[in-house]
JSON list of C-alpha atoms and ligand atoms in Angstrom, two decimals:
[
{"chain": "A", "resi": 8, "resn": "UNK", "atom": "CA", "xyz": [1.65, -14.54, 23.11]},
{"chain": "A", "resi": 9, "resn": "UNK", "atom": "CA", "xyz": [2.09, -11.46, 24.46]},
{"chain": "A", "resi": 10, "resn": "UNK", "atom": "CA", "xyz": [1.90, -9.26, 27.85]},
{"chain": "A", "resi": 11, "resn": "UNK", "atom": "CA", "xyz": [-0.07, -6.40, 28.29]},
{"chain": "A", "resi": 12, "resn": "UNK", "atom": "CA", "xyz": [0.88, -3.75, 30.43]},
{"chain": "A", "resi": 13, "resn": "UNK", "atom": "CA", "xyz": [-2.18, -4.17, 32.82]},
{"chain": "A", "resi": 14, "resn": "UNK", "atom": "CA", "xyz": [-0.62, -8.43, 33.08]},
{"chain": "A", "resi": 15, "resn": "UNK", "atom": "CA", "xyz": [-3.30, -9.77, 31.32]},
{"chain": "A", "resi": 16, "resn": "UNK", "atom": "CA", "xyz": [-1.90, -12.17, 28.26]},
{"chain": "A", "resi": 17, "resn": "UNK", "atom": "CA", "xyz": [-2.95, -11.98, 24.52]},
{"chain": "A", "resi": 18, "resn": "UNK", "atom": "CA", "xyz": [-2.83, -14.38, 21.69]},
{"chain": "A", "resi": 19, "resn": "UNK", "atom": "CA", "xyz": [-2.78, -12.29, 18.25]},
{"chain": "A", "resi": 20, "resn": "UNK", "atom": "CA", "xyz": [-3.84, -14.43, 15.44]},
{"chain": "A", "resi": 21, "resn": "UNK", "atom": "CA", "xyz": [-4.55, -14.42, 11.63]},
{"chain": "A", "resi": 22, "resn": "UNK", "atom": "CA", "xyz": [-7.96, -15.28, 9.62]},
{"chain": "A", "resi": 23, "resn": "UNK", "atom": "CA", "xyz": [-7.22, -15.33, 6.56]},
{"chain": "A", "resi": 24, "resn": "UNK", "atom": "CA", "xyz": [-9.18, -12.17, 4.80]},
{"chain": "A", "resi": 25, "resn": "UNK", "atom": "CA", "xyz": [-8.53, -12.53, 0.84]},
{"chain": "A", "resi": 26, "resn": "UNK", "atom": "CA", "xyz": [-6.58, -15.66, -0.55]},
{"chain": "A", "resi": 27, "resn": "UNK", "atom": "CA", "xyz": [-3.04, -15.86, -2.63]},
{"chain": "A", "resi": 28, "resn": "UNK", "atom": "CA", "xyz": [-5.37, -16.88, -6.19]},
{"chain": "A", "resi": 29, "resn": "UNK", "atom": "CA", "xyz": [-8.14, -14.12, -5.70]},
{"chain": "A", "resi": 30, "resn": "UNK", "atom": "CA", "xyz": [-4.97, -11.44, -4.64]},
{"chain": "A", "resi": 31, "resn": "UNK", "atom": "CA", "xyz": [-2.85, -12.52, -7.59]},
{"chain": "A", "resi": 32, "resn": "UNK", "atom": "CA", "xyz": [-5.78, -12.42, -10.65]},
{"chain": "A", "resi": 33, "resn": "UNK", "atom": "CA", "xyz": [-6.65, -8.44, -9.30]},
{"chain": "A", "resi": 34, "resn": "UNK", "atom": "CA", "xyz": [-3.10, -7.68, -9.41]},
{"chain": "A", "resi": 35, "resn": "UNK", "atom": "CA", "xyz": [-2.84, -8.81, -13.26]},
{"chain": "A", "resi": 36, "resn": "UNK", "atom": "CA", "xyz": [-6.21, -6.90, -13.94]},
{"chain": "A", "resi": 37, "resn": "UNK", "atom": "CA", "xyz": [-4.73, -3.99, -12.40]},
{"chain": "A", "resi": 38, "resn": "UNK", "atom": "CA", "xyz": [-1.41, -4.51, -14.62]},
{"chain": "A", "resi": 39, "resn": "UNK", "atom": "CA", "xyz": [-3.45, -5.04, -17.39]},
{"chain": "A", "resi": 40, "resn": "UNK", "atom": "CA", "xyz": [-5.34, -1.60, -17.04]},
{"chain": "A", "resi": 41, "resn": "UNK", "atom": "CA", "xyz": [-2.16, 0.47, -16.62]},
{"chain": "A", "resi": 42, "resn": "UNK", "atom": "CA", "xyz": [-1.15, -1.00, -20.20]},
{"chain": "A", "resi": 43, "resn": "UNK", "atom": "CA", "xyz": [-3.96, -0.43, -21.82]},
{"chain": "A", "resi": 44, "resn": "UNK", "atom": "CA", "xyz": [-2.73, 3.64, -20.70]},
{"chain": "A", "resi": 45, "resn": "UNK", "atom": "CA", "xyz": [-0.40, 2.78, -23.42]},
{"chain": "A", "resi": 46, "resn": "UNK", "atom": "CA", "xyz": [3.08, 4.64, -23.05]},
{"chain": "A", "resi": 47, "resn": "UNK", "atom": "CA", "xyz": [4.88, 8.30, -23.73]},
{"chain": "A", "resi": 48, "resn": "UNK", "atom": "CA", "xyz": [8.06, 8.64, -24.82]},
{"chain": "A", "resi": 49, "resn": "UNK", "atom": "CA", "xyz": [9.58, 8.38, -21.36]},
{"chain": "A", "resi": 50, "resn": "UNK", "atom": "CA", "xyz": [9.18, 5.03, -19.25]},
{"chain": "A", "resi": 51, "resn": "UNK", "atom": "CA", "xyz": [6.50, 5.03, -16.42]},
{"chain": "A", "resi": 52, "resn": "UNK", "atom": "CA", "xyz": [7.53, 5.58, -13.77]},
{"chain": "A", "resi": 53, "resn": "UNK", "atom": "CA", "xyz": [6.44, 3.36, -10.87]},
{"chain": "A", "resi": 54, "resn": "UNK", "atom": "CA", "xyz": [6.81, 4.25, -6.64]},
{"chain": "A", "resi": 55, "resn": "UNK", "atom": "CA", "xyz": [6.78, 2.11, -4.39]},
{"chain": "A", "resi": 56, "resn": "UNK", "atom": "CA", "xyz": [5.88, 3.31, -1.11]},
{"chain": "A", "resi": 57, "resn": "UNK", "atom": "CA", "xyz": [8.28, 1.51, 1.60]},
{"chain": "A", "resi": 58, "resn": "UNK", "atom": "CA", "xyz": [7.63, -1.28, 3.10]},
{"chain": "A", "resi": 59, "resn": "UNK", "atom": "CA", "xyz": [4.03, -2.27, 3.01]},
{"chain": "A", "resi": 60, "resn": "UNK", "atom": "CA", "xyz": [3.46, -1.88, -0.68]},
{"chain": "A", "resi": 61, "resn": "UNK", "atom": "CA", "xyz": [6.95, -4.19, -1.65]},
{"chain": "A", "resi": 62, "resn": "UNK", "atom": "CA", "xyz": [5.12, -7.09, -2.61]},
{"chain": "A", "resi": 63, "resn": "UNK", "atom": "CA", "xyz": [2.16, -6.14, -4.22]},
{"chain": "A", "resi": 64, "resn": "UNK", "atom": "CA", "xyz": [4.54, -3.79, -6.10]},
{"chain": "A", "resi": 65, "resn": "UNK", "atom": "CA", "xyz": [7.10, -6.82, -7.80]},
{"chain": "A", "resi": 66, "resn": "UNK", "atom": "CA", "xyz": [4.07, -8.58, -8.73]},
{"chain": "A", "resi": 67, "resn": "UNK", "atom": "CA", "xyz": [1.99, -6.00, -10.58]},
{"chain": "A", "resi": 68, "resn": "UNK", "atom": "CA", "xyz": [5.50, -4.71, -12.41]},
{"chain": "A", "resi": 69, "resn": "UNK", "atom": "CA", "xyz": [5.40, -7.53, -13.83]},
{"chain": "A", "resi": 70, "resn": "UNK", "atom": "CA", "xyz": [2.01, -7.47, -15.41]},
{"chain": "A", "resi": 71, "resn": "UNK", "atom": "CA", "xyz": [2.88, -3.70, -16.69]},
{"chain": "A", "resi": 72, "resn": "UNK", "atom": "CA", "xyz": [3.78, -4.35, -20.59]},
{"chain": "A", "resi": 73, "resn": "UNK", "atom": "CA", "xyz": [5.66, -0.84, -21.43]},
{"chain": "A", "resi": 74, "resn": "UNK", "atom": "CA", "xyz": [8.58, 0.02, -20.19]},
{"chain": "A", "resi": 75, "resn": "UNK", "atom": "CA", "xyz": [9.11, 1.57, -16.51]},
{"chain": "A", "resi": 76, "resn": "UNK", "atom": "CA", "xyz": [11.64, 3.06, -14.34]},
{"chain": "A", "resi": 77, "resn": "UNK", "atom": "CA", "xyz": [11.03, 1.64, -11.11]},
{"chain": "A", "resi": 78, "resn": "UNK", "atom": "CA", "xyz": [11.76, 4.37, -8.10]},
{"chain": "A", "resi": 79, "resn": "UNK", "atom": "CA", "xyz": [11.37, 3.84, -4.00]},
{"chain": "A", "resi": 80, "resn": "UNK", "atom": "CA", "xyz": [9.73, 6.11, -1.58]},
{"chain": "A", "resi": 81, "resn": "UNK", "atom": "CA", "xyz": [9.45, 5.71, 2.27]},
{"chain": "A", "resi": 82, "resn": "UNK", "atom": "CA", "xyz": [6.97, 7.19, 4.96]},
{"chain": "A", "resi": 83, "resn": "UNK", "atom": "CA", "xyz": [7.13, 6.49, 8.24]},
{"chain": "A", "resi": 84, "resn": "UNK", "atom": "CA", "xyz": [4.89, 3.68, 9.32]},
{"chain": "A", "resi": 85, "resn": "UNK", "atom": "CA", "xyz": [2.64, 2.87, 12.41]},
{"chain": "A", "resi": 86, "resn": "UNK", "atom": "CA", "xyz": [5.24, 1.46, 14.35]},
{"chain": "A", "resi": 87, "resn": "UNK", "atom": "CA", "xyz": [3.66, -1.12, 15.86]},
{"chain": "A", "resi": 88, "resn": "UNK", "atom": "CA", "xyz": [-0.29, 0.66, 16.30]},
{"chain": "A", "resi": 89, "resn": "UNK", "atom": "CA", "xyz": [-3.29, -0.52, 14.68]},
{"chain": "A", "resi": 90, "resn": "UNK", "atom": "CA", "xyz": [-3.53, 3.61, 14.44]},
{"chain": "A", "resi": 91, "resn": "UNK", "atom": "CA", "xyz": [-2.28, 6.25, 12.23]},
{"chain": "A", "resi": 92, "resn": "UNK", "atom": "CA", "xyz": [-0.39, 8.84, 14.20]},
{"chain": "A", "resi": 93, "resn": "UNK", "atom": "CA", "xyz": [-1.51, 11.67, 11.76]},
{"chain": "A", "resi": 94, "resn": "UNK", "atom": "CA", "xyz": [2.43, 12.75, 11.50]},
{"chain": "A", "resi": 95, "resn": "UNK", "atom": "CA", "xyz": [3.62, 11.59, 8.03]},
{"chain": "A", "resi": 96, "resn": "UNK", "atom": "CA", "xyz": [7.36, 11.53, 7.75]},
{"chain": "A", "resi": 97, "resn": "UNK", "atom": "CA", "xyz": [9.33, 10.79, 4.64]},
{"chain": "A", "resi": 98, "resn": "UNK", "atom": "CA", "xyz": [12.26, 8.38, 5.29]},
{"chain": "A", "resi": 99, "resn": "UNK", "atom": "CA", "xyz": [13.77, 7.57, 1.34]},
{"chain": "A", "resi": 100, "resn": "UNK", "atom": "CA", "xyz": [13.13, 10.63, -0.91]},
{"chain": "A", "resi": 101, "resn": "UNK", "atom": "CA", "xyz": [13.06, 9.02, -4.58]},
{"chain": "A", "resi": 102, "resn": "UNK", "atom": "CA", "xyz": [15.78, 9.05, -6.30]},
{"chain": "A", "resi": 103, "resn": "UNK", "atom": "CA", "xyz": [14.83, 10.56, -9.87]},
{"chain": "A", "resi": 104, "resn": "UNK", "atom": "CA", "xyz": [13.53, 13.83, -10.98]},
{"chain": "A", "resi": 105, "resn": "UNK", "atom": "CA", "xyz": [9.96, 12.89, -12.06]},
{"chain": "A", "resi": 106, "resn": "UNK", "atom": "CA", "xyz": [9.48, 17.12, -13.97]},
{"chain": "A", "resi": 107, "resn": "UNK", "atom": "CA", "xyz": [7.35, 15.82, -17.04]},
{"chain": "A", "resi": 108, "resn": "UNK", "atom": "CA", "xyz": [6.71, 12.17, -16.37]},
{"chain": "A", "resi": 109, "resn": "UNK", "atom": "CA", "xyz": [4.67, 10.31, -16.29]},
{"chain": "A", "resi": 110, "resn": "UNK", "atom": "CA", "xyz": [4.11, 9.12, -12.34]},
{"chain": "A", "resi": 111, "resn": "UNK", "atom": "CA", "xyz": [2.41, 5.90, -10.90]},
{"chain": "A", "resi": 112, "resn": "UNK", "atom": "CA", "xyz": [2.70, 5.77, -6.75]},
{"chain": "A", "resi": 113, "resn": "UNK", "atom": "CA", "xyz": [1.78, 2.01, -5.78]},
{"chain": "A", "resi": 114, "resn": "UNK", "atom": "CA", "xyz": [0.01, 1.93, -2.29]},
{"chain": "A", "resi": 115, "resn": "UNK", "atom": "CA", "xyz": [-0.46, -1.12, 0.11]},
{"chain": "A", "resi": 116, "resn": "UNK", "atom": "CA", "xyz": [-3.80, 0.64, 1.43]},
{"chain": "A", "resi": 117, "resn": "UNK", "atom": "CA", "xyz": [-5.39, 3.48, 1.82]},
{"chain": "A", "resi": 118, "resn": "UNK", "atom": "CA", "xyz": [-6.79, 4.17, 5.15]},
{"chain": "A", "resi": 119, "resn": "UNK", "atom": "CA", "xyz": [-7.50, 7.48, 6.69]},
{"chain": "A", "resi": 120, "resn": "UNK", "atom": "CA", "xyz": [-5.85, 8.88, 3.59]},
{"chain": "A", "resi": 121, "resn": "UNK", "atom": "CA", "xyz": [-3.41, 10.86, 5.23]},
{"chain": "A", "resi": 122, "resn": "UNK", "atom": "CA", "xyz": [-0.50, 9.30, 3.73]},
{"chain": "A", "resi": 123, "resn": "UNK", "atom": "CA", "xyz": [-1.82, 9.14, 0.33]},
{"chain": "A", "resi": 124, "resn": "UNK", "atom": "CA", "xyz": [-2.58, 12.76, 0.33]},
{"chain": "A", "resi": 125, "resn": "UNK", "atom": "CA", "xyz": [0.65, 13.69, 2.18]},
{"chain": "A", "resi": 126, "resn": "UNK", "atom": "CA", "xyz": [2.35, 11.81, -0.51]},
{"chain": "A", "resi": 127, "resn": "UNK", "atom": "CA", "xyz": [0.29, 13.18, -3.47]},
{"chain": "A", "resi": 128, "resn": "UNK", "atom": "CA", "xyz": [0.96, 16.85, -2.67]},
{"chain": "A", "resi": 129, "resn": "UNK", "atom": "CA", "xyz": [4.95, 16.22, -2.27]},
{"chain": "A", "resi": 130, "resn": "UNK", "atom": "CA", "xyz": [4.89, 14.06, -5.54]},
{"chain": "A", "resi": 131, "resn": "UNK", "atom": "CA", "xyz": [2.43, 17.02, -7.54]},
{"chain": "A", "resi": 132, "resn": "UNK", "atom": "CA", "xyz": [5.11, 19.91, -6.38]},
{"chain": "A", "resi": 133, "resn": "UNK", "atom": "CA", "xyz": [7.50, 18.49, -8.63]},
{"chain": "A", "resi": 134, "resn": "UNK", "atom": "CA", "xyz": [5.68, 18.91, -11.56]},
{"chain": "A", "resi": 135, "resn": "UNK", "atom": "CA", "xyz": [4.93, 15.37, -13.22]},
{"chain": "A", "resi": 136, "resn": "UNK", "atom": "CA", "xyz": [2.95, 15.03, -16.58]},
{"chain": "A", "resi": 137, "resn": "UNK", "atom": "CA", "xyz": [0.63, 13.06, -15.21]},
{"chain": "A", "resi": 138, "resn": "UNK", "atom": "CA", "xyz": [-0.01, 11.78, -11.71]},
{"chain": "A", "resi": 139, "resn": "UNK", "atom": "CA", "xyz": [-1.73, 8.43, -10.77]},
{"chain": "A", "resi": 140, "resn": "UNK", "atom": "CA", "xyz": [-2.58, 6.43, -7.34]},
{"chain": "A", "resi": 141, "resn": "UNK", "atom": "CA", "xyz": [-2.64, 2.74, -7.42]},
{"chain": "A", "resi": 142, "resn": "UNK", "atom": "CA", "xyz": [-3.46, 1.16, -4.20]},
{"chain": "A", "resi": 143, "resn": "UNK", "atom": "CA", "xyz": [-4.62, -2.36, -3.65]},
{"chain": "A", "resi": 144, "resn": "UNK", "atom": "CA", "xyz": [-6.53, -1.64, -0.51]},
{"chain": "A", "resi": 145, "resn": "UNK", "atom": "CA", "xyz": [-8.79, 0.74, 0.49]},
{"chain": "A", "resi": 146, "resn": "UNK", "atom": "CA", "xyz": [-10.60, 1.47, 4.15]},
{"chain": "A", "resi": 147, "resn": "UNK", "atom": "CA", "xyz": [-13.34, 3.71, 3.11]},
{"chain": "A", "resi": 148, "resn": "UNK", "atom": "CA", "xyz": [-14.76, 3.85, 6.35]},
{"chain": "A", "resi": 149, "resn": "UNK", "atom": "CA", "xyz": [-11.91, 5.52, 8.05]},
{"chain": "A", "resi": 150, "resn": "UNK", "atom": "CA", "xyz": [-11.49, 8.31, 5.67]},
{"chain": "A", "resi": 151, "resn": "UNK", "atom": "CA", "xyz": [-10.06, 12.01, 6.59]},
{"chain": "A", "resi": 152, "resn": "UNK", "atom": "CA", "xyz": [-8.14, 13.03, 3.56]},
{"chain": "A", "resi": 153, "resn": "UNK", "atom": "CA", "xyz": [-10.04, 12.84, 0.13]},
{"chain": "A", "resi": 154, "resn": "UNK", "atom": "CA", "xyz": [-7.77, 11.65, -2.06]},
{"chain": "A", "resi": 155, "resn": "UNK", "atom": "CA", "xyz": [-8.54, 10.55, -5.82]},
{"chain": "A", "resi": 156, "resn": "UNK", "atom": "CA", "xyz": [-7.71, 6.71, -6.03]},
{"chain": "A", "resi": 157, "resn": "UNK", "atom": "CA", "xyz": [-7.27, 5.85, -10.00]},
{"chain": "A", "resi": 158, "resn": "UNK", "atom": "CA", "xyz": [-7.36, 2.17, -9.16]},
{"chain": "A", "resi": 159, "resn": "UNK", "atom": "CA", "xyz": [-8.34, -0.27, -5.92]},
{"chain": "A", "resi": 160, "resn": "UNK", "atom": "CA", "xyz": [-7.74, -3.81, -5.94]},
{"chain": "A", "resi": 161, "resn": "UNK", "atom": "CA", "xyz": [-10.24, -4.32, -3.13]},
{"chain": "A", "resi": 162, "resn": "UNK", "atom": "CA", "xyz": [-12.28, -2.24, -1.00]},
{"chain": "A", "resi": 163, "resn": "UNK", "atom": "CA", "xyz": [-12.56, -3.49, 2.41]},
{"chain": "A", "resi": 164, "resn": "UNK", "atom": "CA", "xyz": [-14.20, -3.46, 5.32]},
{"chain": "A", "resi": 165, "resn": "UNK", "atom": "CA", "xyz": [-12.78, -1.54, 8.70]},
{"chain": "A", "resi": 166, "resn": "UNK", "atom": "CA", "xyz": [-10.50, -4.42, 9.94]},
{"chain": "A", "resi": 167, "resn": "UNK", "atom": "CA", "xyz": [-7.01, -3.79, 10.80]},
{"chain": "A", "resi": 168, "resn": "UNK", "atom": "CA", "xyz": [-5.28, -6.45, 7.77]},
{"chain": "A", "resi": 169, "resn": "UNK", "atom": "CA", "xyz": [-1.61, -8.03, 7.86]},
{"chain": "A", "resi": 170, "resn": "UNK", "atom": "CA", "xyz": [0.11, -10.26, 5.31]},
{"chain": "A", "resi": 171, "resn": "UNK", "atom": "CA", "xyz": [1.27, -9.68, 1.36]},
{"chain": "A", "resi": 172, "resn": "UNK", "atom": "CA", "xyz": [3.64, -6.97, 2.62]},
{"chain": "A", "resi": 173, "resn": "UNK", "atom": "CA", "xyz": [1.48, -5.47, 5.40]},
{"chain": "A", "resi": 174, "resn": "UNK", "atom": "CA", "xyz": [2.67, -5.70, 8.97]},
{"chain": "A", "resi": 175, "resn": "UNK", "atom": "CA", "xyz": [1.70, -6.02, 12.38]},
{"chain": "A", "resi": 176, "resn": "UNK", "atom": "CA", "xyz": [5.03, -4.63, 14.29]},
{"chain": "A", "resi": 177, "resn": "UNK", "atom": "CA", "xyz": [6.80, -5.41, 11.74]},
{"chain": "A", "resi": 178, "resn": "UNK", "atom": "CA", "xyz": [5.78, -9.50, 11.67]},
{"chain": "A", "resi": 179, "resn": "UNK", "atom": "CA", "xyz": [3.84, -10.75, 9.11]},
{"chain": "A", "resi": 180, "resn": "UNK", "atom": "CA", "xyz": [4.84, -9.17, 5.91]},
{"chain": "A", "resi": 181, "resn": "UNK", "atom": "CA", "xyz": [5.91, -12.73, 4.41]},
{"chain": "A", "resi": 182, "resn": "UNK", "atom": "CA", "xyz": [2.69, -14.13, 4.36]},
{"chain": "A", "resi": 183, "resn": "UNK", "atom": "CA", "xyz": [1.46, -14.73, 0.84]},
{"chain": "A", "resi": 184, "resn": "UNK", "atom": "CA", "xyz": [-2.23, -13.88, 1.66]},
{"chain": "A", "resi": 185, "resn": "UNK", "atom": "CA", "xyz": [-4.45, -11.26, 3.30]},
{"chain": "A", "resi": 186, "resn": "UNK", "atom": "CA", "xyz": [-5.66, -11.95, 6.85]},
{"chain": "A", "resi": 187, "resn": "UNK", "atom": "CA", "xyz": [-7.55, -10.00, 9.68]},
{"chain": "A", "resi": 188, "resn": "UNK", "atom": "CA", "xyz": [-5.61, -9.53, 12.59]},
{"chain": "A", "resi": 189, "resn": "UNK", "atom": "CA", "xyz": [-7.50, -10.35, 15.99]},
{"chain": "A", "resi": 190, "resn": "UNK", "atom": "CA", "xyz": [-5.94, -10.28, 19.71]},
{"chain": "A", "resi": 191, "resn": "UNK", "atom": "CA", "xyz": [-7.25, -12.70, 21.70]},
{"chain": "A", "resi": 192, "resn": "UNK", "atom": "CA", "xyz": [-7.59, -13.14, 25.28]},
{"chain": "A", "resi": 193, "resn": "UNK", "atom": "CA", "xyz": [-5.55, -16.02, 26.87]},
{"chain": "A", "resi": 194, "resn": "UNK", "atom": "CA", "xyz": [-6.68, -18.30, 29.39]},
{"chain": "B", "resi": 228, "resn": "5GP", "atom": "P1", "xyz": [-3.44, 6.17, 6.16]},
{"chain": "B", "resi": 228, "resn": "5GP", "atom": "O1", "xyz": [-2.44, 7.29, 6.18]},
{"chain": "B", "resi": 228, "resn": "5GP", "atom": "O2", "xyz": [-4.27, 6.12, 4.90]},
{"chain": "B", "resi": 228, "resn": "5GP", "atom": "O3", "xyz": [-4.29, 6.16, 7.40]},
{"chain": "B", "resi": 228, "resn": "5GP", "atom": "O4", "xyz": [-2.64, 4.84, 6.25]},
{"chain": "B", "resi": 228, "resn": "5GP", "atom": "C1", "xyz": [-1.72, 4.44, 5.33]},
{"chain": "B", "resi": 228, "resn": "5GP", "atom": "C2", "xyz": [-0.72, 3.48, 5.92]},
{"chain": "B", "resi": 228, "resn": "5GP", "atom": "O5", "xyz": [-1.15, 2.97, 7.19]},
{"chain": "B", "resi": 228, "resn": "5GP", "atom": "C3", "xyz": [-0.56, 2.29, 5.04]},
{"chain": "B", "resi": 228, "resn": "5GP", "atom": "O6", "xyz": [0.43, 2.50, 4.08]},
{"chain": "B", "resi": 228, "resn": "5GP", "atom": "C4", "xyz": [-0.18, 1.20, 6.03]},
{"chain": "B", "resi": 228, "resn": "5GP", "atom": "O7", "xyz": [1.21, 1.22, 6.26]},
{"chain": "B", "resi": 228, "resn": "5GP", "atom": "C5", "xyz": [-0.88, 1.61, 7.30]},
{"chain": "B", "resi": 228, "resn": "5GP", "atom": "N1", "xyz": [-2.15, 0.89, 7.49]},
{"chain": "B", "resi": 228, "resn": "5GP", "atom": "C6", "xyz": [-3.40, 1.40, 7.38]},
{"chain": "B", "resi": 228, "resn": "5GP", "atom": "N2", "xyz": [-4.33, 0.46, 7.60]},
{"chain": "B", "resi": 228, "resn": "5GP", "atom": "C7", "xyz": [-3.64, -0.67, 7.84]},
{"chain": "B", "resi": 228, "resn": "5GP", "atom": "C8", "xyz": [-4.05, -2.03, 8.09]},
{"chain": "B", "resi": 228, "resn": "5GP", "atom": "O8", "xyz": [-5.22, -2.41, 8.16]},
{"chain": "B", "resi": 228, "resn": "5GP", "atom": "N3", "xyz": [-3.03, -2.92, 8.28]},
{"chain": "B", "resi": 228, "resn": "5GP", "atom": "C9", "xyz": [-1.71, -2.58, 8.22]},
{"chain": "B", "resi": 228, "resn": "5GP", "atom": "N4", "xyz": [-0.83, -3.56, 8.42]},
{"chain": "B", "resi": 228, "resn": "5GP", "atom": "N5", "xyz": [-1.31, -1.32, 7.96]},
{"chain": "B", "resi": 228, "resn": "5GP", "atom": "C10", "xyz": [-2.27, -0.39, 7.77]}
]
């Protein structure tokens, strides 16, 4: 429960949005389509954008059949809104030179875009061989930046989603499945 600044009391809770089986088969076609790619003579390499994107990330590695360095990148996050700020801030620069690779950036979900199109431009200045966006979610309806999205695990609809890495203030991450996030009134 919590308190809201004008006293009245809120209950936040969880319906559960897209299950642990129907998450896990998308994330092995997904790994599946990135190895069909087939591999240069450099490993793939594979961002994952800090936090929200951690889980979904060690799964689909491990449906990618060539081999991969596997690299860290972190933006700042909502910080407890159910809004994007507009500001993106990087937090962990990677920690490879990615001149003439061959570049996957793994996404929790794409919203407004901002991110993925902050991220994209930083990433393209450094002169990969290729560039690609994986992102397992994607908010169409809340789109500002147009940003090319090489694969989505699921489109969704414009519902603010926690669990499978994705937070709410920073709770909820741990939960093995997708859920919509809905603030009740108590009483
Ligand atoms: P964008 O910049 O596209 O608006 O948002 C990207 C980031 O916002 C995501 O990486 C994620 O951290 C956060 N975000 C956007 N929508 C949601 C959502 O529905 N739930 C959660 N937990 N985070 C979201």
């Amino acid at each position: 429960m919590t308190a809201t600044a004008g006293g009245t009391a809120t209950v936040e809770r969880v319906e559960s949005y897209l299950d642990a089986g129907r998450i896990a088969a998308r994330v092995a076609e997904l790994g599946a389509e990135i190895s069909a790619r087939g591999c240069s003579d450099q490993p793939l390499v594979v961002v994952c954008v800090l936090k929200g994107s951690v889980i979904f990330f060690a799964d689909l590695v491990r449906h990618i059949r060539q081999p991969t360095n596997l690299v860290f990148l972190g933006v700042s996050s909502y910080a407890g809104a159910l809004e994007t700020s507009g500001a993106v801030r990087l937090t962990h620069d990677l920690t490879i030179d990615i001149a003439g690779r061959d570049v996957i950036v793994v996404e929790d979900i794409v919203d407004t875009g901002l991110t993925m199109g902050y991220l994209v431009g930083l990433l393209a200045q450094r002169g990969p061989h290729s560039l690609r966006v994986c992102t397992l979610l994607h908010k169409p309806a809340r789109k500002r930046v147009d940003v090319s999205l090489d694969q989505v695990g699921f489109t969704i609809d414009d519902v603010f989603v926690v669990g499978y890495g994705l937070d709410f203030d920073e709770r909820y991450r741990n939960l093995p499945y997708i859920g919509v996030m809905h603030f009740d009134t108590a009483g």
